[in-house]
Amino acid sequence: MENLFDISGKVIVITGATGVLAGELAQYFARCKANVVFLGRNVAKLDSALERAEKNNPCCCAFKCDVLDRSSLEHVRGEVLKKYGRIDAIVNGAGGNMPGATIPDNSNFFSLDFDAWRAVVELNLGGTLLPTLVFGEVFQAQKSGVVLNFSSMTAQSAVTRVFGYSNAKAGIDNFTKWLAVELAKKIGEGVRVNAIAPGFFISEQNRALLTNPDGSPTQRGAKVMAKTPFGRFGKAEEIFGAAHFLISDASKFITGIVLPIDGGFSCFSGV
Ligand SMILES: NC(=O)c1ccc[n+]([C@@H]2O[C@H](COP(=O)([O-])OP(=O)(O)OC[C@H]3O[C@@H](n4cnc5c(N)ncnc54)[C@H](O)[C@@H]3O)[C@@H](O)[C@H]2O)c1
């Protein structure tokens, strides 16, 4: 039977693959029998992620790789091509906020640490751009491939305090649309570029900001839930369906979109 959602055997390179969201997504792709290439910086975490994935698909592999280091990305590209002969998708999951690039409540914009701002923009925007440049060259040669980026609710409207990260994620939205057009026009419709924009999910970076040690929401966490019509934070597995759709042939005529996965946060005025 025809199955537009079949991603078995697809070679999916995923950065941030030992993190909360991209990490669980990588495991999901392995359960769908995709050949997942786990990229991360911590070898012990990579080893345990790969061990878990291999229970579902022995054809997965893992490499230590920094998304801001072009030579390490090029090395991985060579190894992946040696092993599989092609790459079907790059999922840019590495990223996150950094405390220094956030404006504390008891201060204001004019206290911004410019170096911290530069670091968070470099990680999120540069760390999405550089892997796309390196792995996208393969898409150019193949005339096929999918880029999937991670945006955020901070890209489209102001989330107080979160300054540098918001700038970077807004850049990712623009990059997604710009590159979708560029590659469709210069290479053809086989190469697509989309993004998902998760709402508020508990990760290591935001746990203390959104939840108390007893699991109850902090004041800020409660504000987020009040602005989320579903009245709760997201669960990692709730990004799987949207990401799967955008990687698969089911979304063949879709490029340049940023798909919110947010329990209604982005469409709710709060009133
Ligand atoms: N958790 C949320 O609520 C949320 C919401 C919206 C968007 N996002 C985005 O989703 C993506 C995944 O986030 P997460 O919640 O899983 O965060 P996470 O911190 O669990 O995972 C991010 C991963 O990126 C890795 N990383 C950081 N710098 C790197 C570098 N230079 N090279 C390689 N890897 C590097 C980290 O080691 C970590 O494993 C990020 O882009 C994040 O900004 C998260």
Coordinates of N, CA, C and O in Angstrom, one line a residue, residues 10-67 72-73 75-77 79-81 83-84 86-87 89-94 131 135 240:
K10 N 15.7 6.2 5.2 CA 16.1 7.5 4.9 C 17.3 7.8 5.8 O 17.3 7.5 7.0
V11 N 18.3 8.5 5.2 CA 19.5 8.9 6.0 C 19.2 10.3 6.6 O 19.2 11.3 5.8
I12 N 19.0 10.4 7.9 CA 18.7 11.6 8.6 C 19.8 12.0 9.5 O 20.1 11.3 10.5
V13 N 20.5 13.1 9.2 CA 21.5 13.7 10.1 C 20.9 14.6 11.1 O 20.1 15.5 10.6
I14 N 21.1 14.5 12.3 CA 20.4 15.3 13.3 C 21.4 15.8 14.3 O 22.2 15.1 15.0
T15 N 21.5 17.2 14.4 CA 22.4 17.8 15.4 C 21.6 18.0 16.7 O 20.4 18.0 16.8
G16 N 22.3 18.2 17.8 CA 21.7 18.3 19.1 C 21.0 17.0 19.5 O 20.1 16.9 20.3
A17 N 21.5 15.9 19.0 CA 20.8 14.6 19.0 C 20.9 13.9 20.4 O 20.4 12.8 20.5
T18 N 21.6 14.5 21.4 CA 21.5 14.0 22.7 C 20.7 14.9 23.6 O 20.7 14.7 24.8
G19 N 20.1 15.9 23.1 CA 19.3 16.9 23.9 C 17.9 16.3 24.1 O 17.6 15.2 23.7
V20 N 17.1 17.1 24.7 CA 15.7 16.7 25.0 C 14.8 16.5 23.8 O 14.4 15.4 23.5
L21 N 14.6 17.6 23.0 CA 13.7 17.5 21.9 C 14.3 16.8 20.7 O 13.7 15.8 20.2
A22 N 15.4 17.3 20.2 CA 16.1 16.6 19.1 C 16.5 15.2 19.4 O 16.5 14.3 18.6
G23 N 16.9 15.0 20.7 CA 17.3 13.6 21.1 C 16.1 12.6 21.0 O 16.3 11.5 20.5
E24 N 15.0 13.0 21.5 CA 13.8 12.1 21.5 C 13.3 12.0 20.1 O 12.9 10.9 19.7
L25 N 13.4 13.1 19.3 CA 13.1 13.0 17.9 C 14.0 12.0 17.1 O 13.5 11.2 16.3
A26 N 15.3 12.0 17.4 CA 16.2 11.1 16.7 C 15.8 9.7 17.1 O 15.8 8.8 16.2
Q27 N 15.5 9.4 18.3 CA 15.1 8.0 18.7 C 13.8 7.6 18.0 O 13.6 6.5 17.6
Y28 N 12.9 8.6 17.9 CA 11.6 8.3 17.1 C 11.9 7.9 15.7 O 11.4 6.9 15.2
F29 N 12.8 8.7 15.0 CA 13.1 8.4 13.6 C 13.8 7.0 13.5 O 13.5 6.2 12.6
A30 N 14.6 6.6 14.5 CA 15.2 5.2 14.5 C 14.1 4.2 14.7 O 14.1 3.1 14.0
R31 N 13.0 4.5 15.5 CA 11.9 3.5 15.6 C 11.2 3.4 14.3 O 10.5 2.4 14.0
C32 N 11.2 4.5 13.5 CA 10.5 4.4 12.2 C 11.5 3.8 11.1 O 11.2 3.8 9.9
K33 N 12.6 3.3 11.6 CA 13.6 2.5 10.7 C 14.4 3.5 9.8 O 14.9 3.0 8.8
A34 N 14.4 4.7 10.1 CA 15.3 5.6 9.4 C 16.7 5.4 9.9 O 17.0 4.9 11.0
N35 N 17.7 5.6 9.0 CA 19.1 5.5 9.3 C 19.5 6.8 9.9 O 19.8 7.8 9.2
V36 N 19.5 6.9 11.2 CA 19.8 8.2 11.9 C 21.2 8.4 12.2 O 21.9 7.5 12.8
V37 N 21.8 9.6 11.9 CA 23.1 9.9 12.2 C 23.1 10.9 13.4 O 22.6 12.1 13.2
F38 N 23.5 10.5 14.5 CA 23.4 11.3 15.8 C 24.7 12.2 15.8 O 25.8 11.6 15.9
L39 N 24.5 13.5 15.9 CA 25.6 14.4 16.1 C 25.5 15.1 17.5 O 24.4 15.5 17.8
G40 N 26.6 15.1 18.2 CA 26.6 15.8 19.5 C 28.0 16.0 20.0 O 28.9 15.6 19.3
R41 N 28.2 16.7 21.1 CA 29.5 17.0 21.6 C 30.0 16.1 22.6 O 31.2 16.0 22.9
N42 N 29.1 15.4 23.3 CA 29.5 14.6 24.5 C 29.4 13.1 24.1 O 28.4 12.6 23.8
V43 N 30.7 12.5 24.1 CA 30.8 11.1 23.6 C 30.0 10.1 24.4 O 29.3 9.2 23.9
A44 N 30.0 10.3 25.7 CA 29.3 9.4 26.6 C 27.8 9.4 26.3 O 27.1 8.4 26.2
K45 N 27.3 10.6 26.1 CA 25.8 10.8 25.8 C 25.5 10.2 24.4 O 24.5 9.6 24.2
L46 N 26.4 10.4 23.5 CA 26.2 9.9 22.1 C 26.2 8.4 22.2 O 25.4 7.8 21.5
D47 N 27.2 7.8 22.9 CA 27.2 6.3 23.0 C 25.9 5.8 23.5 O 25.4 4.8 23.0
S48 N 25.4 6.4 24.6 CA 24.1 5.8 25.1 C 22.9 6.1 24.2 O 22.1 5.2 24.1
A49 N 22.9 7.2 23.5 CA 21.8 7.5 22.6 C 21.9 6.4 21.4 O 20.9 5.9 21.0
L50 N 23.1 6.2 21.0 CA 23.2 5.2 19.9 C 22.9 3.8 20.3 O 22.1 3.1 19.6
E51 N 23.3 3.4 21.5 CA 22.9 2.1 22.0 C 21.4 1.9 22.0 O 20.9 0.9 21.6
R52 N 20.7 3.0 22.5 CA 19.2 2.9 22.6 C 18.6 2.8 21.2 O 17.8 2.0 20.9
A53 N 19.2 3.6 20.2 CA 18.6 3.6 18.9 C 18.9 2.3 18.1 O 18.0 1.8 17.4
E54 N 20.0 1.7 18.4 CA 20.4 0.5 17.7 C 19.5 -0.7 18.0 O 19.4 -1.6 17.2
K55 N 18.8 -0.6 19.1 CA 17.8 -1.6 19.5 C 16.6 -1.6 18.4 O 16.0 -2.6 18.2
N56 N 16.4 -0.5 17.8 CA 15.3 -0.3 16.8 C 15.8 -0.4 15.4 O 15.1 -0.8 14.5
N57 N 17.0 0.1 15.2 CA 17.6 0.1 13.9 C 19.1 0.0 14.0 O 19.8 1.0 14.3
P58 N 19.7 -1.1 13.7 CA 21.2 -1.3 13.8 C 22.0 -0.5 12.8 O 23.2 -0.4 12.9
C59 N 21.3 0.2 11.8 CA 22.0 1.0 10.8 C 22.2 2.4 11.2 O 22.6 3.2 10.4
C60 N 21.9 2.8 12.5 CA 22.2 4.2 12.9 C 23.7 4.3 13.2 O 24.4 3.3 13.4
C61 N 24.2 5.6 13.3 CA 25.5 5.8 13.7 C 25.6 7.1 14.5 O 24.6 7.9 14.5
A62 N 26.8 7.4 15.1 CA 26.9 8.7 15.9 C 28.3 9.2 15.7 O 29.3 8.5 15.5
F63 N 28.4 10.5 15.7 CA 29.7 11.2 15.6 C 29.7 12.4 16.5 O 28.8 13.1 16.7
K64 N 30.9 12.6 17.1 CA 31.1 13.8 17.9 C 31.3 15.0 16.9 O 32.1 14.8 16.0
C65 N 30.6 16.0 17.2 CA 30.6 17.1 16.2 C 30.1 18.4 16.8 O 29.1 18.4 17.4
D66 N 30.9 19.5 16.6 CA 30.4 20.8 17.0 C 29.8 21.5 15.8 O 30.4 21.6 14.8
V67 N 28.6 22.0 16.0 CA 27.9 22.6 14.8 C 28.5 23.9 14.4 O 28.2 24.5 13.3
S72 N 34.8 19.9 11.4 CA 34.2 18.7 12.0 C 33.0 18.3 11.3 O 32.7 17.1 11.1
L73 N 32.2 19.3 10.8 CA 31.0 19.0 10.0 C 31.4 18.3 8.7 O 30.7 17.3 8.2
H75 N 34.1 16.6 8.1 CA 34.5 15.2 8.3 C 33.3 14.3 8.4 O 33.3 13.2 7.8
V76 N 32.3 14.7 9.2 CA 31.1 13.8 9.4 C 30.5 13.6 8.0 O 30.1 12.5 7.7
R77 N 30.4 14.7 7.2 CA 29.7 14.5 5.9 C 30.4 13.4 5.1 O 29.8 12.6 4.5
E79 N 32.2 10.9 6.2 CA 32.0 9.6 6.8 C 30.6 9.1 6.5 O 30.4 7.9 6.2
V80 N 29.6 10.0 6.5 CA 28.2 9.6 6.3 C 28.1 9.1 4.8 O 27.4 8.1 4.5
L81 N 28.7 9.9 3.9 CA 28.6 9.5 2.5 C 29.3 8.1 2.3 O 28.9 7.3 1.5
K83 N 29.5 5.7 4.4 CA 28.6 4.7 5.0 C 27.3 4.4 4.2 O 27.0 3.3 3.9
Y84 N 26.7 5.5 3.8 CA 25.3 5.4 3.2 C 25.2 5.8 1.7 O 24.3 5.5 1.1
R86 N 24.5 8.6 0.6 CA 23.6 9.8 0.3 C 23.1 10.3 1.7 O 23.3 9.7 2.7
I87 N 22.5 11.5 1.6 CA 21.9 12.1 2.8 C 20.5 12.6 2.4 O 20.4 13.3 1.4
A89 N 18.1 14.0 4.8 CA 17.6 15.1 5.6 C 18.7 15.6 6.6 O 19.5 14.8 7.1
I90 N 18.7 16.9 6.9 CA 19.4 17.4 8.0 C 18.4 18.1 8.9 O 17.6 19.0 8.5
V91 N 18.5 17.7 10.2 CA 17.6 18.3 11.2 C 18.5 19.1 12.1 O 19.4 18.5 12.8
N92 N 18.3 20.4 12.1 CA 19.2 21.3 12.9 C 18.6 21.5 14.3 O 17.9 22.5 14.6
G93 N 18.9 20.5 15.2 CA 18.3 20.5 16.6 C 19.2 21.2 17.6 O 18.7 21.5 18.7
A94 N 20.5 21.4 17.3 CA 21.4 22.0 18.3 C 21.0 23.5 18.5 O 20.7 24.2 17.5
P131 N 25.7 23.8 9.5 CA 25.4 22.4 9.1 C 24.6 22.3 7.8 O 24.8 21.4 6.9
F135 N 26.0 20.1 4.8 CA 25.2 18.9 4.3 C 24.4 19.3 3.1 O 24.1 18.4 2.3
F240 N 7.0 14.9 17.4 CA 7.3 13.8 16.4 C 6.5 13.9 15.1 O 7.0 13.8 14.0

